[in-house]
Structures are given as structure tokens and as C-alpha cells.
């Protein structure tokens, strides 16, 4: 399972004192108010940065890091993703999972048929949809609803599902 979760990506600098604009990739943008640290992946290394200030502007978050006070020091980080550790991640409720943890999960029907693995999760307005990639077949789209998803065993990395009528067409 993943140990780091992406919460955003730096889009550009903000001002001259080392602030950055971040496009959030988290469901709850207000979580940045509680974050003390993030991990910046530069592509070459991972840097732990301490957040000293959080502001919100339109659909972006403006962050100030203790380690940087000048635009010239932070301009190279444009496009770099920001992560948090599993311990810093928002706690999942019962029957909720991180998308990163679902990827690659084996999917088996309640009839014992091996359907494939989860290759993607689509977020729709009503509910998520799990994309199951099977061997040599079309992707199977399963709605993340109780009538379809019967059991998720993260230790064994298996999801048991019921194929509702019409899902295979």
C-alpha cells in the first residue's frame, strides 16, 4: 500500500517572498489549514517542508514554507507534487478507502469468477466507479455501491463483488 498521498501540485510562485500557488488534489481543501508539513517531490529528491502560512485564492491554495523566503529559491518547484504521509492523511470512514490503496486489488465475483484487477477509479457525481481490467476482455465498470461491492479485504488485497444485471453489456 502507498505510504505517501498527493495533496496538491505547485502551479506557480506567488509574490517575491517564496510563496507558492498549489492546485489541491485532495477532497477537502481546508485540510491544508491543519497541515504542518508536506513532502515536495522534485523528481530528484524528496524534501520535507514546514508550512508557516496558508491562504485560499479561487480554486488554489497559497502556501508559505519556512525553508524558503525568496521567489528565486522556489521557482524551480513549479509543477512539483506535494505529498503527505499516511499518518498525516485524512482518516477514512468505514467502507472508505484511499484510491491509491484500491489500485491493483484483485476482483472476484460472488460466484467465484476472477474478474481482474482495479486499474482506475472514476469519480462521478453519485458514486465512484471501479474500472476492472480483466485478462483479454473489455474493462468492467462496477459502481461503488453496497449492492455491488460485497466485501473489501485489504490484507488479502481482494474485493468480492456482485455483478448486477446489465453491467457486462
Tab-separated table of C-alpha atoms in Angstrom:
chain	number	residue	atom	x	y	z
A	1	UNK	CA	0.000	0.000	0.000
A	2	UNK	CA	1.048	3.550	-0.643
A	3	UNK	CA	2.814	5.423	2.137
A	4	UNK	CA	2.597	8.878	0.524
A	5	UNK	CA	-0.569	10.559	-0.730
A	6	UNK	CA	-0.582	13.503	-3.103
A	7	UNK	CA	-2.466	16.518	-1.758
A	8	UNK	CA	-1.545	19.019	-4.447
A	9	UNK	CA	0.884	20.293	-7.042
A	10	UNK	CA	2.702	23.614	-7.204
A	11	UNK	CA	1.393	25.600	-10.162
A	12	UNK	CA	3.446	28.789	-9.847
A	13	UNK	CA	5.010	31.237	-7.426
A	14	UNK	CA	3.060	33.921	-5.590
A	15	UNK	CA	4.777	37.200	-4.816
A	16	UNK	CA	8.501	37.528	-4.188
A	17	UNK	CA	8.791	36.105	-0.656
A	18	UNK	CA	8.761	32.414	-1.526
A	19	UNK	CA	5.043	31.669	-1.510
A	20	UNK	CA	3.596	29.188	-3.998
A	21	UNK	CA	0.187	28.562	-5.521
A	22	UNK	CA	-0.912	24.956	-5.176
A	23	UNK	CA	-3.613	23.143	-7.117
A	24	UNK	CA	-5.205	20.850	-4.497
A	25	UNK	CA	-5.740	17.172	-5.358
A	26	UNK	CA	-7.474	16.363	-2.097
A	27	UNK	CA	-11.215	16.091	-1.482
A	28	UNK	CA	-11.060	18.555	1.417
A	29	UNK	CA	-9.086	21.689	0.543
A	30	UNK	CA	-9.464	23.038	4.100
A	31	UNK	CA	-7.174	20.245	5.310
A	32	UNK	CA	-4.242	22.500	4.381
A	33	UNK	CA	-5.097	24.643	7.433
A	34	UNK	CA	-4.188	21.709	9.701
A	35	UNK	CA	-1.082	20.558	7.823
A	36	UNK	CA	2.259	21.404	9.382
A	37	UNK	CA	4.456	19.638	6.821
A	38	UNK	CA	4.363	18.388	3.252
A	39	UNK	CA	6.811	16.391	1.193
A	40	UNK	CA	7.900	18.007	-2.055
A	41	UNK	CA	8.977	15.629	-4.817
A	42	UNK	CA	11.399	17.475	-7.097
A	43	UNK	CA	11.909	14.454	-9.348
A	44	UNK	CA	15.417	14.060	-7.959
A	45	UNK	CA	14.737	14.129	-4.230
A	46	UNK	CA	12.012	14.421	-1.627
A	47	UNK	CA	12.154	17.463	0.620
A	48	UNK	CA	10.180	17.834	3.837
A	49	UNK	CA	8.869	21.388	4.031
A	50	UNK	CA	7.282	23.121	7.018
A	51	UNK	CA	4.162	25.153	6.284
A	52	UNK	CA	4.046	28.543	8.015
A	53	UNK	CA	1.102	30.154	6.241
A	54	UNK	CA	-1.993	29.019	4.316
A	55	UNK	CA	-4.286	31.223	2.241
A	56	UNK	CA	-7.002	30.409	-0.262
A	57	UNK	CA	-7.394	32.112	-3.640
A	58	UNK	CA	-10.113	30.982	-6.071
A	59	UNK	CA	-9.540	27.248	-6.591
A	60	UNK	CA	-5.932	27.358	-5.345
A	61	UNK	CA	-4.123	27.220	-2.021
A	62	UNK	CA	-1.256	29.631	-1.344
A	63	UNK	CA	1.440	28.147	0.893
A	64	UNK	CA	4.472	29.681	2.557
A	65	UNK	CA	7.281	27.374	3.624
A	66	UNK	CA	9.659	28.072	6.499
A	67	UNK	CA	12.608	26.914	4.387
A	68	UNK	CA	12.163	29.468	1.567
A	69	UNK	CA	11.931	33.265	1.681
A	70	UNK	CA	12.730	34.189	-1.901
A	71	UNK	CA	10.986	33.615	-5.233
A	72	UNK	CA	14.314	32.593	-6.806
A	73	UNK	CA	14.697	29.712	-4.355
A	74	UNK	CA	11.287	28.218	-5.083
A	75	UNK	CA	10.671	28.960	-8.765
A	76	UNK	CA	12.273	25.654	-9.807
A	77	UNK	CA	9.493	23.758	-7.975
A	78	UNK	CA	6.750	24.687	-10.488
A	79	UNK	CA	4.810	21.544	-11.388
A	80	UNK	CA	6.198	19.515	-8.494
A	81	UNK	CA	3.729	17.409	-6.492
A	82	UNK	CA	3.198	17.764	-2.740
A	83	UNK	CA	2.567	14.702	-0.576
A	84	UNK	CA	1.648	13.807	2.985
A	85	UNK	CA	2.467	10.610	4.841
A	86	UNK	CA	-0.180	8.008	5.647
A	87	UNK	CA	-0.142	9.263	9.265
A	88	UNK	CA	-0.978	12.806	8.099
A	89	UNK	CA	-3.701	11.627	5.706
A	90	UNK	CA	-7.365	12.214	6.423
A	91	UNK	CA	-8.850	9.224	8.235
A	92	UNK	CA	-11.165	7.082	6.153
A	93	UNK	CA	-14.603	6.249	7.443
A	94	UNK	CA	-15.912	2.687	7.472
A	95	UNK	CA	-16.126	1.296	3.906
A	96	UNK	CA	-13.972	4.168	2.582
A	97	UNK	CA	-10.549	3.598	1.039
A	98	UNK	CA	-7.772	5.620	-0.498
A	99	UNK	CA	-7.797	5.288	-4.277
A	100	UNK	CA	-4.078	4.508	-4.221
A	101	UNK	CA	-4.782	1.507	-1.956
A	102	UNK	CA	-7.502	0.166	-4.272
A	103	UNK	CA	-5.287	0.118	-7.346
A	104	UNK	CA	-4.255	-3.433	-8.271
A	105	UNK	CA	-6.790	-5.048	-5.930
A	106	UNK	CA	-7.936	-8.447	-7.250
A	107	UNK	CA	-11.670	-8.533	-8.025
A	108	UNK	CA	-13.663	-11.757	-7.631
A	109	UNK	CA	-17.388	-12.286	-8.174
A	110	UNK	CA	-19.681	-13.820	-5.568
A	111	UNK	CA	-19.804	-16.816	-7.975
A	112	UNK	CA	-16.024	-17.317	-7.616
A	113	UNK	CA	-15.113	-15.873	-11.038
A	114	UNK	CA	-11.799	-13.986	-11.167
A	115	UNK	CA	-12.646	-10.733	-12.938
A	116	UNK	CA	-9.271	-8.954	-12.947
A	117	UNK	CA	-7.749	-6.052	-11.039
A	118	UNK	CA	-8.818	-2.499	-10.301
A	119	UNK	CA	-6.978	-0.298	-12.787
A	120	UNK	CA	-8.724	3.027	-12.183
A	121	UNK	CA	-11.358	4.756	-10.068
A	122	UNK	CA	-13.726	7.201	-11.740
A	123	UNK	CA	-15.345	9.875	-9.605
A	124	UNK	CA	-18.889	10.594	-10.690
A	125	UNK	CA	-21.467	12.786	-9.065
A	126	UNK	CA	-23.411	9.962	-7.451
A	127	UNK	CA	-20.740	7.400	-6.565
A	128	UNK	CA	-17.302	6.230	-7.604
A	129	UNK	CA	-16.946	3.634	-10.340
A	130	UNK	CA	-14.224	0.977	-10.199
A	131	UNK	CA	-12.613	0.083	-13.517
A	132	UNK	CA	-11.706	-3.628	-13.504
A	133	UNK	CA	-9.214	-4.724	-16.147
A	134	UNK	CA	-9.574	-8.399	-16.920
A	135	UNK	CA	-7.337	-10.638	-19.000
A	136	UNK	CA	-8.047	-10.045	-22.712
A	137	UNK	CA	-11.503	-8.607	-22.151
A	138	UNK	CA	-13.128	-5.214	-22.061
A	139	UNK	CA	-12.912	-3.235	-18.858
A	140	UNK	CA	-15.730	-3.925	-16.422
A	141	UNK	CA	-17.203	-0.843	-14.745
A	142	UNK	CA	-18.509	-1.501	-11.232
A	143	UNK	CA	-20.397	1.148	-9.264
A	144	UNK	CA	-19.086	1.564	-5.721
A	145	UNK	CA	-22.440	0.796	-4.089
A	146	UNK	CA	-23.332	-1.746	-1.401
A	147	UNK	CA	-25.442	-3.822	-3.801
A	148	UNK	CA	-22.381	-4.391	-5.990
A	149	UNK	CA	-19.342	-4.241	-3.668
A	150	UNK	CA	-19.855	-7.017	-1.126
A	151	UNK	CA	-16.512	-7.110	0.679
A	152	UNK	CA	-13.093	-5.461	0.545
A	153	UNK	CA	-10.260	-7.314	2.247
A	154	UNK	CA	-7.239	-5.026	2.218
A	155	UNK	CA	-4.996	-7.593	3.956
A	156	UNK	CA	-5.609	-10.210	1.263
A	157	UNK	CA	-5.937	-7.480	-1.445
A	158	UNK	CA	-9.232	-8.911	-2.726
A	159	UNK	CA	-12.578	-7.277	-3.475
A	160	UNK	CA	-15.668	-9.516	-3.654
A	161	UNK	CA	-18.418	-8.182	-5.902
A	162	UNK	CA	-21.885	-9.000	-7.181
A	163	UNK	CA	-22.298	-8.457	-10.929
A	164	UNK	CA	-25.643	-6.725	-11.252
A	165	UNK	CA	-27.728	-7.343	-14.389
A	166	UNK	CA	-26.614	-5.176	-17.303
A	167	UNK	CA	-23.084	-4.447	-16.070
A	168	UNK	CA	-21.411	-6.774	-18.577
A	169	UNK	CA	-23.149	-5.338	-21.651
